[in-house]
Short mmCIF file of C-alpha atoms and ligand atoms in Angstrom, two decimals:
data_model
loop_
_atom_site.label_atom_id
_atom_site.label_comp_id
_atom_site.label_asym_id
_atom_site.label_seq_id
_atom_site.Cartn_x
_atom_site.Cartn_y
_atom_site.Cartn_z
CA MET A 249 126.36 118.51 98.47
CA ASP A 250 128.14 115.39 99.87
CA PHE A 251 126.12 112.11 99.91
CA SER A 252 128.76 110.04 101.58
CA PHE A 253 128.61 108.72 105.14
CA THR A 254 131.53 109.10 107.64
CA GLU A 255 133.55 106.25 108.83
CA GLU A 256 131.78 106.12 112.16
CA GLN A 257 128.38 106.13 110.51
CA LEU A 258 129.42 103.22 108.39
CA MET A 259 130.87 101.36 111.41
CA LEU A 260 127.75 101.71 113.42
CA GLN A 261 125.46 100.75 110.30
CA ASP A 262 127.74 97.63 109.88
CA ALA A 263 127.52 96.81 113.74
CA ALA A 264 123.57 97.16 113.44
CA ARG A 265 123.39 94.99 110.24
CA ARG A 266 125.51 92.31 111.91
CA ILE A 267 123.40 91.96 114.97
CA ALA A 268 119.99 92.23 112.70
CA GLN A 269 121.10 89.56 110.38
CA ASP A 270 122.85 87.14 112.77
CA VAL A 271 120.75 87.48 115.85
CA ILE A 272 117.45 89.22 115.33
CA ALA A 273 116.24 88.11 111.68
CA PRO A 274 116.68 84.32 112.67
CA SER A 275 114.25 84.77 115.59
CA ALA A 276 111.88 87.17 113.87
CA GLU A 277 109.19 84.54 112.95
CA HIS A 278 109.30 83.01 116.44
CA HIS A 279 108.82 86.45 118.02
CA ASP A 280 106.07 87.37 115.62
CA GLN A 281 104.25 83.97 116.28
CA THR A 282 104.64 83.98 120.02
CA GLY A 283 104.68 87.86 120.64
CA GLU A 284 107.47 87.00 123.18
CA PHE A 285 109.24 90.20 124.24
CA PRO A 286 112.89 89.89 123.04
CA LEU A 287 114.51 91.13 126.14
CA ALA A 288 117.95 89.24 125.68
CA ASN A 289 118.12 90.96 122.08
CA ILE A 290 117.40 94.45 123.44
CA GLN A 291 119.98 94.10 125.96
CA LEU A 292 122.38 93.17 123.27
CA LEU A 293 121.26 96.08 121.25
CA GLY A 294 122.00 98.22 124.38
CA GLU A 295 125.42 96.80 125.06
CA ASN A 296 126.42 97.85 121.40
CA GLY A 297 125.22 101.39 121.90
CA LEU A 298 122.04 101.04 119.78
CA MET A 299 119.64 101.85 122.70
CA GLY A 300 121.08 105.39 122.95
CA ILE A 301 122.71 106.30 119.68
CA GLU A 302 122.60 110.11 120.12
CA VAL A 303 123.28 109.87 123.71
CA PRO A 304 126.41 111.35 124.78
CA THR A 305 128.90 108.80 125.97
CA GLU A 306 128.88 110.37 129.56
CA TYR A 307 125.40 109.21 129.84
CA GLY A 308 126.19 105.80 128.48
CA GLY A 309 125.26 106.32 124.80
CA ALA A 310 127.05 106.02 121.65
CA GLY A 311 127.51 109.76 121.14
CA MET A 312 126.64 109.51 117.42
CA ASP A 313 124.53 111.90 115.27
CA PRO A 314 120.83 111.66 113.87
CA VAL A 315 122.12 110.39 110.43
CA SER A 316 123.75 107.44 112.49
CA TYR A 317 120.44 106.66 114.07
CA VAL A 318 118.75 106.47 110.72
CA LEU A 319 121.22 104.05 109.19
CA ALA A 320 121.10 101.74 112.48
CA MET A 321 117.30 101.88 112.58
CA ILE A 322 117.06 100.85 108.88
CA GLU A 323 119.32 97.76 109.59
CA ILE A 324 117.27 96.72 112.84
CA ALA A 325 114.06 97.17 111.06
CA ALA A 326 115.14 95.16 108.11
CA GLY A 327 115.88 92.40 110.66
CA ASP A 328 112.70 92.66 112.51
CA ALA A 329 110.27 95.59 112.75
CA ALA A 330 109.21 94.88 116.38
CA HIS A 331 112.71 95.07 117.52
CA SER A 332 113.07 98.50 115.90
CA THR A 333 109.96 99.76 117.48
CA ILE A 334 111.37 99.12 120.97
CA MET A 335 114.56 100.54 119.79
CA SER A 336 112.86 103.71 118.52
CA VAL A 337 110.93 104.45 121.64
CA ASN A 338 114.07 104.13 123.76
CA ASN A 339 116.09 106.26 121.44
CA SER A 340 113.85 108.92 120.21
CA LEU A 341 110.92 109.23 122.61
CA PHE A 342 112.38 108.33 125.94
CA CYS A 343 116.14 109.60 125.74
CA ASN A 344 115.65 112.58 123.20
CA GLY A 345 113.32 114.58 125.57
CA ILE A 346 115.22 113.85 128.73
CA LEU A 347 118.41 114.92 127.13
CA LYS A 348 116.93 118.11 125.84
CA PHE A 349 114.95 119.18 128.88
CA GLY A 350 116.00 116.90 131.80
CA THR A 351 118.24 117.94 134.81
CA GLU A 352 121.57 116.26 135.23
CA GLU A 353 120.22 113.96 137.88
CA GLN A 354 117.33 113.04 135.48
CA LYS A 355 120.05 112.27 132.66
CA GLN A 356 122.22 110.35 134.93
CA LYS A 357 119.29 108.21 136.49
CA TYR A 358 117.09 107.61 133.40
CA VAL A 359 119.06 108.16 130.23
CA ARG A 360 122.08 105.87 131.39
CA ALA A 361 119.92 102.89 132.40
CA ILE A 362 117.95 103.03 128.87
CA ALA A 363 121.05 103.78 126.76
CA GLU A 364 122.98 100.91 128.26
CA GLY A 365 120.19 98.57 127.73
CA ARG A 366 119.81 97.62 131.50
CA GLU A 367 116.04 99.01 131.41
CA ILE A 368 113.25 99.55 129.00
CA GLY A 369 111.81 103.09 128.49
CA ALA A 370 108.10 104.21 127.38
CA PHE A 371 106.35 107.40 126.32
CA ALA A 372 102.86 107.90 127.59
CA LEU A 373 100.82 110.59 125.68
CA THR A 374 97.84 108.68 124.26
CA GLU A 375 94.53 107.95 126.08
CA PRO A 376 91.44 105.96 125.50
CA GLN A 377 89.64 109.06 124.12
CA SER A 378 92.65 111.22 122.83
CA GLY A 379 95.01 110.00 120.12
CA SER A 380 95.72 112.56 117.34
CA ASP A 381 93.95 115.31 119.52
CA ALA A 382 96.60 115.00 122.07
CA THR A 383 95.76 118.09 124.16
CA ALA A 384 92.24 116.39 124.79
CA MET A 385 94.01 114.33 127.56
CA ARG A 386 92.15 113.76 130.82
CA CYS A 387 95.06 112.31 133.07
CA ARG A 388 95.41 114.74 135.79
CA ALA A 389 98.41 115.78 137.81
CA VAL A 390 97.30 117.87 140.87
CA LYS A 391 100.04 119.99 142.61
CA GLN A 392 100.54 119.50 146.29
CA ALA A 393 101.74 122.24 148.79
CA ASP A 394 105.29 120.37 148.95
CA GLY A 395 105.65 120.84 145.16
CA SER A 396 104.94 117.17 144.34
CA PHE A 397 102.14 116.03 142.08
CA VAL A 398 99.42 113.35 142.56
CA ILE A 399 98.58 111.59 139.21
CA ASN A 400 95.42 109.87 138.47
CA GLY A 401 94.22 108.82 135.02
CA LYS A 402 94.78 106.23 132.24
CA LYS A 403 97.13 106.15 129.18
CA SER A 404 96.67 103.60 126.20
CA TRP A 405 98.61 102.10 123.36
CA ILE A 406 101.86 102.39 125.50
CA THR A 407 104.69 100.78 123.43
CA SER A 408 106.94 98.66 125.80
CA GLY A 409 104.34 99.55 128.62
CA PRO A 410 104.29 95.99 129.87
CA VAL A 411 107.89 95.72 130.41
CA ALA A 412 108.98 99.46 130.87
CA ARG A 413 110.85 100.56 134.10
CA TYR A 414 110.67 104.27 133.39
CA ILE A 415 108.17 106.24 131.50
CA VAL A 416 107.93 109.91 130.11
CA LEU A 417 104.48 110.75 131.13
CA PHE A 418 102.22 113.79 129.91
CA ALA A 419 99.51 114.81 132.06
CA MET A 420 97.19 117.81 132.56
CA SER A 421 98.33 120.01 135.49
CA GLU A 422 96.27 123.09 134.76
CA PRO A 423 93.36 122.00 132.52
CA GLU A 424 92.09 125.70 132.12
CA LYS A 425 95.38 126.53 130.13
CA GLY A 426 94.69 123.79 127.38
CA SER A 427 98.03 122.66 125.82
CA ARG A 428 99.78 125.15 128.03
CA GLY A 429 98.58 123.26 131.10
CA ILE A 430 100.32 119.93 130.36
CA THR A 431 103.32 118.90 132.22
CA ALA A 432 105.84 116.02 131.62
CA PHE A 433 106.91 113.66 134.30
CA MET A 434 109.35 111.03 134.92
CA ILE A 435 107.64 107.82 136.16
CA ASP A 436 109.07 104.81 137.84
CA THR A 437 106.96 102.05 137.44
CA ALA A 438 108.32 100.31 140.42
CA LYS A 439 106.62 102.93 142.68
CA PRO A 440 103.21 102.37 144.34
CA GLY A 441 100.18 103.79 142.29
CA PHE A 442 101.26 102.56 138.90
CA HIS A 443 99.16 99.83 137.21
CA ARG A 444 99.41 97.96 133.96
CA GLY A 445 96.42 96.88 131.94
CA LYS A 446 95.64 94.44 129.32
CA THR A 447 98.38 93.90 126.70
CA GLU A 448 96.83 94.74 123.09
CA PRO A 449 96.73 91.83 120.71
CA LYS A 450 98.21 93.54 117.50
CA LEU A 451 98.20 92.86 113.76
CA GLY A 452 101.95 93.34 113.50
CA ILE A 453 105.11 94.32 115.35
CA ARG A 454 103.68 91.56 117.74
CA ALA A 455 107.03 91.08 119.78
CA SER A 456 106.73 94.83 120.76
CA ALA A 457 104.60 94.78 123.92
CA THR A 458 101.80 97.38 124.13
CA CYS A 459 99.22 97.94 126.94
CA GLU A 460 97.25 100.30 128.83
CA ILE A 461 98.69 101.85 132.00
CA GLU A 462 96.84 103.46 134.98
CA PHE A 463 97.83 105.93 137.63
CA ALA A 464 96.06 105.89 141.06
CA ASP A 465 97.27 108.29 143.51
CA TYR A 466 100.85 108.06 142.05
CA VAL A 467 102.94 110.67 143.63
CA VAL A 468 106.02 112.39 141.72
CA GLY A 469 108.38 114.42 143.54
CA PRO A 470 109.32 117.97 142.09
CA GLU A 471 112.65 116.47 140.98
CA ASP A 472 110.81 114.26 138.59
CA VAL A 473 109.12 117.02 136.64
CA LEU A 474 110.55 117.08 133.23
CA GLY A 475 111.22 120.59 131.93
CA GLU A 476 109.01 123.30 133.17
CA GLU A 477 105.50 122.99 134.36
CA GLY A 478 103.14 123.72 131.44
CA GLN A 479 105.77 122.84 128.85
CA GLY A 480 104.80 119.32 128.51
CA PHE A 481 102.82 119.67 125.15
CA LYS A 482 105.90 121.32 123.62
CA ILE A 483 108.20 118.65 124.95
CA ALA A 484 105.93 115.92 123.56
CA MET A 485 105.72 117.59 120.17
CA GLY A 486 109.50 118.21 119.90
CA VAL A 487 110.05 114.58 120.87
CA LEU A 488 107.61 113.29 118.33
CA ASP A 489 109.23 115.42 115.62
CA ALA A 490 112.43 113.39 116.36
CA GLY A 491 110.51 110.14 116.72
CA ARG A 492 109.08 110.63 113.23
CA ILE A 493 112.73 110.28 111.71
CA GLY A 494 112.91 106.96 113.64
CA ILE A 495 109.69 105.68 112.33
CA ALA A 496 110.60 106.92 108.87
CA SER A 497 113.74 104.76 109.07
CA GLN A 498 111.77 101.94 110.56
CA ALA A 499 109.45 102.12 107.40
CA ILE A 500 112.48 102.06 105.15
CA GLY A 501 114.04 99.00 106.77
CA ILE A 502 110.74 97.05 106.53
CA ALA A 503 110.39 97.97 102.85
CA ARG A 504 113.98 97.11 101.84
CA ALA A 505 113.71 93.77 103.51
CA ALA A 506 110.59 93.12 101.35
CA TYR A 507 112.14 94.54 98.28
CA GLU A 508 115.35 92.60 98.62
CA LYS A 509 113.32 89.23 99.07
CA THR A 510 111.40 90.38 95.84
CA LEU A 511 114.44 90.83 93.88
CA GLU A 512 115.63 87.48 94.61
CA TYR A 513 112.30 85.95 93.67
CA VAL A 514 111.80 87.63 90.36
CA ARG A 515 115.13 86.56 89.03
CA GLU A 516 114.54 82.90 90.09
CA ARG A 517 110.83 82.37 89.79
CA LYS A 518 109.83 81.35 86.18
CA ALA A 519 106.55 81.52 84.41
CA PHE A 520 105.70 81.02 80.83
CA GLY A 521 109.31 79.91 80.30
CA ALA A 522 111.01 83.03 81.65
CA PRO A 523 111.89 84.58 85.17
CA ILE A 524 109.10 86.71 86.01
CA GLY A 525 111.35 89.75 86.43
CA THR A 526 111.67 89.88 82.61
CA PHE A 527 107.87 90.76 82.56
CA GLN A 528 106.96 94.45 82.12
CA MET A 529 104.43 94.45 84.69
CA THR A 530 106.89 92.92 87.22
CA GLN A 531 109.62 95.48 85.87
CA ALA A 532 107.37 98.41 86.52
CA LYS A 533 106.67 97.29 90.17
CA ILE A 534 110.44 96.79 90.84
CA ALA A 535 111.17 100.21 89.37
CA ASP A 536 108.46 102.00 91.38
CA MET A 537 109.52 100.09 94.59
CA LYS A 538 113.22 101.31 94.01
CA CYS A 539 112.12 104.77 93.36
CA LYS A 540 110.06 104.95 96.61
CA LEU A 541 112.57 103.30 98.63
CA ASP A 542 115.40 105.89 97.48
CA ALA A 543 113.01 108.84 97.83
CA SER A 544 112.14 107.76 101.42
CA LEU A 545 115.83 107.40 102.35
CA LEU A 546 116.83 110.69 101.02
CA LEU A 547 114.02 112.60 102.56
CA THR A 548 114.77 110.83 106.00
CA LEU A 549 118.42 111.60 105.69
CA ARG A 550 117.53 115.34 105.00
CA ALA A 551 115.48 115.55 108.28
CA ALA A 552 118.12 113.72 110.24
CA TRP A 553 120.74 115.97 108.83
CA LEU A 554 118.74 119.18 109.69
CA LYS A 555 118.36 117.87 113.20
CA GLY A 556 121.98 117.02 113.44
CA GLN A 557 122.80 120.67 112.31
CA GLY A 558 120.44 122.14 115.00
CA LYS A 559 117.95 123.53 112.36
CA PRO A 560 114.30 123.14 112.31
CA PHE A 561 113.14 119.96 111.02
CA SER A 562 109.46 119.46 112.14
CA ALA A 563 107.93 119.54 108.68
CA GLU A 564 110.84 117.63 107.04
CA ALA A 565 110.44 115.01 109.67
CA ALA A 566 106.66 114.77 108.84
CA ILE A 567 107.39 114.65 104.98
CA ALA A 568 109.96 111.72 105.57
CA LYS A 569 107.41 109.72 107.77
CA LEU A 570 104.46 110.23 105.58
CA THR A 571 106.48 109.39 102.39
CA ALA A 572 108.27 106.32 103.96
CA SER A 573 105.51 104.87 105.81
CA GLU A 574 103.16 105.05 102.68
CA ALA A 575 106.01 103.70 100.56
CA ALA A 576 106.48 100.88 102.98
CA MET A 577 102.63 99.96 102.79
CA TRP A 578 102.85 99.89 99.12
CA ILE A 579 106.12 98.13 98.63
CA THR A 580 105.05 95.31 100.99
CA HIS A 581 101.82 95.05 99.44
CA GLN A 582 103.59 94.86 95.86
CA ALA A 583 106.04 92.27 97.35
CA VAL A 584 103.04 90.10 98.51
CA GLN A 585 101.47 90.25 95.12
CA ILE A 586 104.56 89.41 93.22
CA HIS A 587 105.22 86.33 95.48
CA GLY A 588 101.54 85.17 94.71
CA GLY A 589 100.65 82.29 97.08
CA MET A 590 104.03 82.35 98.71
CA GLY A 591 103.68 86.02 99.73
CA TYR A 592 100.32 85.06 101.44
CA SER A 593 102.23 82.02 103.18
CA LYS A 594 103.57 82.34 106.78
CA GLU A 595 106.35 80.28 105.38
CA MET A 596 107.79 83.35 104.07
CA PRO A 597 108.40 86.70 105.80
CA LEU A 598 106.27 88.83 103.12
CA GLU A 599 103.05 88.71 104.91
CA ARG A 600 104.71 89.81 108.06
CA TYR A 601 106.46 92.74 106.48
CA PHE A 602 103.09 93.55 105.12
CA ARG A 603 101.49 93.48 108.60
CA ASP A 604 104.35 95.24 110.42
CA ALA A 605 104.49 98.04 107.83
CA LYS A 606 100.97 99.31 108.62
CA ILE A 607 101.77 100.65 111.94
CA THR A 608 104.17 102.95 110.54
CA GLU A 609 101.28 104.77 108.95
CA ILE A 610 99.45 104.98 112.50
CA TYR A 611 101.84 105.66 115.31
CA GLU A 612 103.69 108.78 116.28
CA GLY A 613 101.15 110.64 114.39
CA THR A 614 98.89 109.21 111.55
CA SER A 615 99.44 110.01 107.98
CA GLU A 616 96.48 112.44 108.33
CA ILE A 617 98.40 114.29 111.02
CA GLN A 618 101.59 114.38 109.06
CA ARG A 619 99.71 115.84 106.28
CA MET A 620 98.29 118.49 108.70
CA VAL A 621 101.64 119.37 110.04
CA ILE A 622 103.21 119.67 106.35
CA ALA A 623 100.13 121.73 105.08
CA ARG A 624 100.33 124.05 108.16
CA ALA A 625 104.01 124.70 107.67
CA GLU A 626 103.39 125.38 103.89
CA THR A 627 100.56 127.65 104.17
CA GLY A 628 101.12 129.24 107.33
CA LEU A 629 97.39 128.76 108.13
CA ARG A 630 95.91 126.84 110.98
N1 CAA B 161 107.24 121.50 118.43
C1 CAA B 161 107.18 122.32 119.43
N2 CAA B 161 105.98 122.99 119.84
C2 CAA B 161 104.96 122.65 119.03
C3 CAA B 161 105.08 121.73 117.89
C4 CAA B 161 106.41 121.07 117.72
N3 CAA B 161 106.53 120.27 116.62
N4 CAA B 161 103.84 121.67 117.39
C5 CAA B 161 102.99 122.46 118.03
N5 CAA B 161 103.75 123.02 119.01
C6 CAA B 161 103.30 124.08 120.03
C7 CAA B 161 102.62 125.29 119.24
O1 CAA B 161 103.52 126.10 119.01
C8 CAA B 161 101.56 125.68 120.22
O2 CAA B 161 102.26 126.54 121.13
P1 CAA B 161 101.75 127.80 121.87
O3 CAA B 161 100.64 127.43 122.85
O4 CAA B 161 102.82 128.54 122.55
O5 CAA B 161 101.04 128.61 120.66
C9 CAA B 161 101.31 124.53 121.00
O6 CAA B 161 102.20 123.45 120.79
C10 CAA B 161 99.86 123.96 120.58
O7 CAA B 161 100.02 123.65 119.21
P2 CAA B 161 98.79 123.50 118.18
O8 CAA B 161 97.80 124.43 118.44
O9 CAA B 161 99.31 123.27 116.96
O10 CAA B 161 98.18 121.99 118.74
P3 CAA B 161 97.03 121.31 118.01
O11 CAA B 161 96.22 120.81 119.21
O12 CAA B 161 96.51 121.87 116.92
O13 CAA B 161 97.81 119.78 117.69
C11 CAA B 161 99.00 118.23 116.25
C12 CAA B 161 98.82 119.85 116.79
C13 CAA B 161 100.11 118.49 115.27
C14 CAA B 161 97.74 117.87 115.49
C15 CAA B 161 99.52 117.52 117.50
O14 CAA B 161 98.40 117.37 118.45
C16 CAA B 161 99.79 116.07 117.03
O15 CAA B 161 101.07 115.81 116.66
N6 CAA B 161 99.19 115.09 117.12
C17 CAA B 161 99.50 113.78 116.93
C18 CAA B 161 99.86 113.07 118.42
C19 CAA B 161 100.77 111.86 118.03
O16 CAA B 161 101.59 111.87 117.23
N7 CAA B 161 100.57 110.87 118.91
C20 CAA B 161 101.41 109.75 118.76
C21 CAA B 161 101.32 109.07 120.16
S1 CAA B 161 102.94 108.54 120.73
C22 CAA B 161 103.23 107.13 120.02
O17 CAA B 161 102.59 106.84 118.91
C23 CAA B 161 104.42 106.40 120.34
C24 CAA B 161 104.27 105.07 120.40
O18 CAA B 161 103.75 104.21 120.72
C25 CAA B 161 105.54 104.46 119.58
#
């Protein structure tokens, strides 16, 4: 077993780290406090290949592998979690599905624009009444005689919804067929019948804009059906499997940033005449933080490696996301605790890391859903 990275992987990691530390991290507090969408930074990431890491170069991407994606996501998330959320939706949820199921025209039109950072993408599965139980969706796509579909309904919690030009949408085209009646569509938000609702005020990842969207007699031509009719749920689940590797990486990046700040602090901060890092209770926390970080990283790299090899990775992605997101929550919690009052203050980024970490246990499948996916894979029972 070879644990080393290739030269290309290390180069991409280095490029991501430089942008994260020189550009993104210095503005993270501003973006957190104002909630301002970091458009210029996202364009910069696109110009550096980071919005389409696994997208082949002929479609405007970096043509790299899933391990490279993990390494780059960790760096961007360590700079600012909100930026990595936008990056993860563009890379995993938007580009992945089109690359796998899209036509040549769809790849040229939609993937290229997102991979080059010229436009923002989104993924619309969740609805006001259906989150974890995704097949309970009500958004309807009614097929017309000419092969087009008319879409009506609402989607909620759409990451990048307020700014997205293109969206991968899942709608019920044949409700009597349940999950086999869901179809995926490519949506252009500049077309009539598309409306944006209120932007969600969020606990963390505040510069990642999230809103409800609504379709009122929005017409999709047959050329914008993604994959086969009725294949939408499988496309969504396959895309989310890949997305979970991205969220695991994001969780690792947030946790690593909190851990590194904590290491500095325990070396410098003195109490009772000694650095607090010499106290056994602090040492135990440091050791546990490090173990959780390393375990999360290795599990995430395993899932990414399997994906890169074209092997099944659904359960491994769930294991990585569950482990890394719960580790991030625990590590950021301990980081705040070790910093004491300074951890609770907005003058340091610890409380932001803690707020940002929470979403990784919720989106792209809650921890409860990850446990369900893992247990079903292990037992073979449903
Ligand atoms: N890949 C491909 N196909 C899959 C699959 C996968 N990973 N998982 C299930 N399927 C297929 C099944 O094989 C089955 O196919 P058949 O009809 O041919 O038998 C079909 O899909 C239905 O599967 P299930 O019966 O297992 O479906 P279910 O209703 O029990 O749901 C679930 C399974 C795992 C709970 C799923 O609903 C799920 O993952 N829910 C969570 C949804 C989620 O992650 N939402 C996140 C929203 S997006 C987001 O957060 C984005 C953002 O903003 C950043």
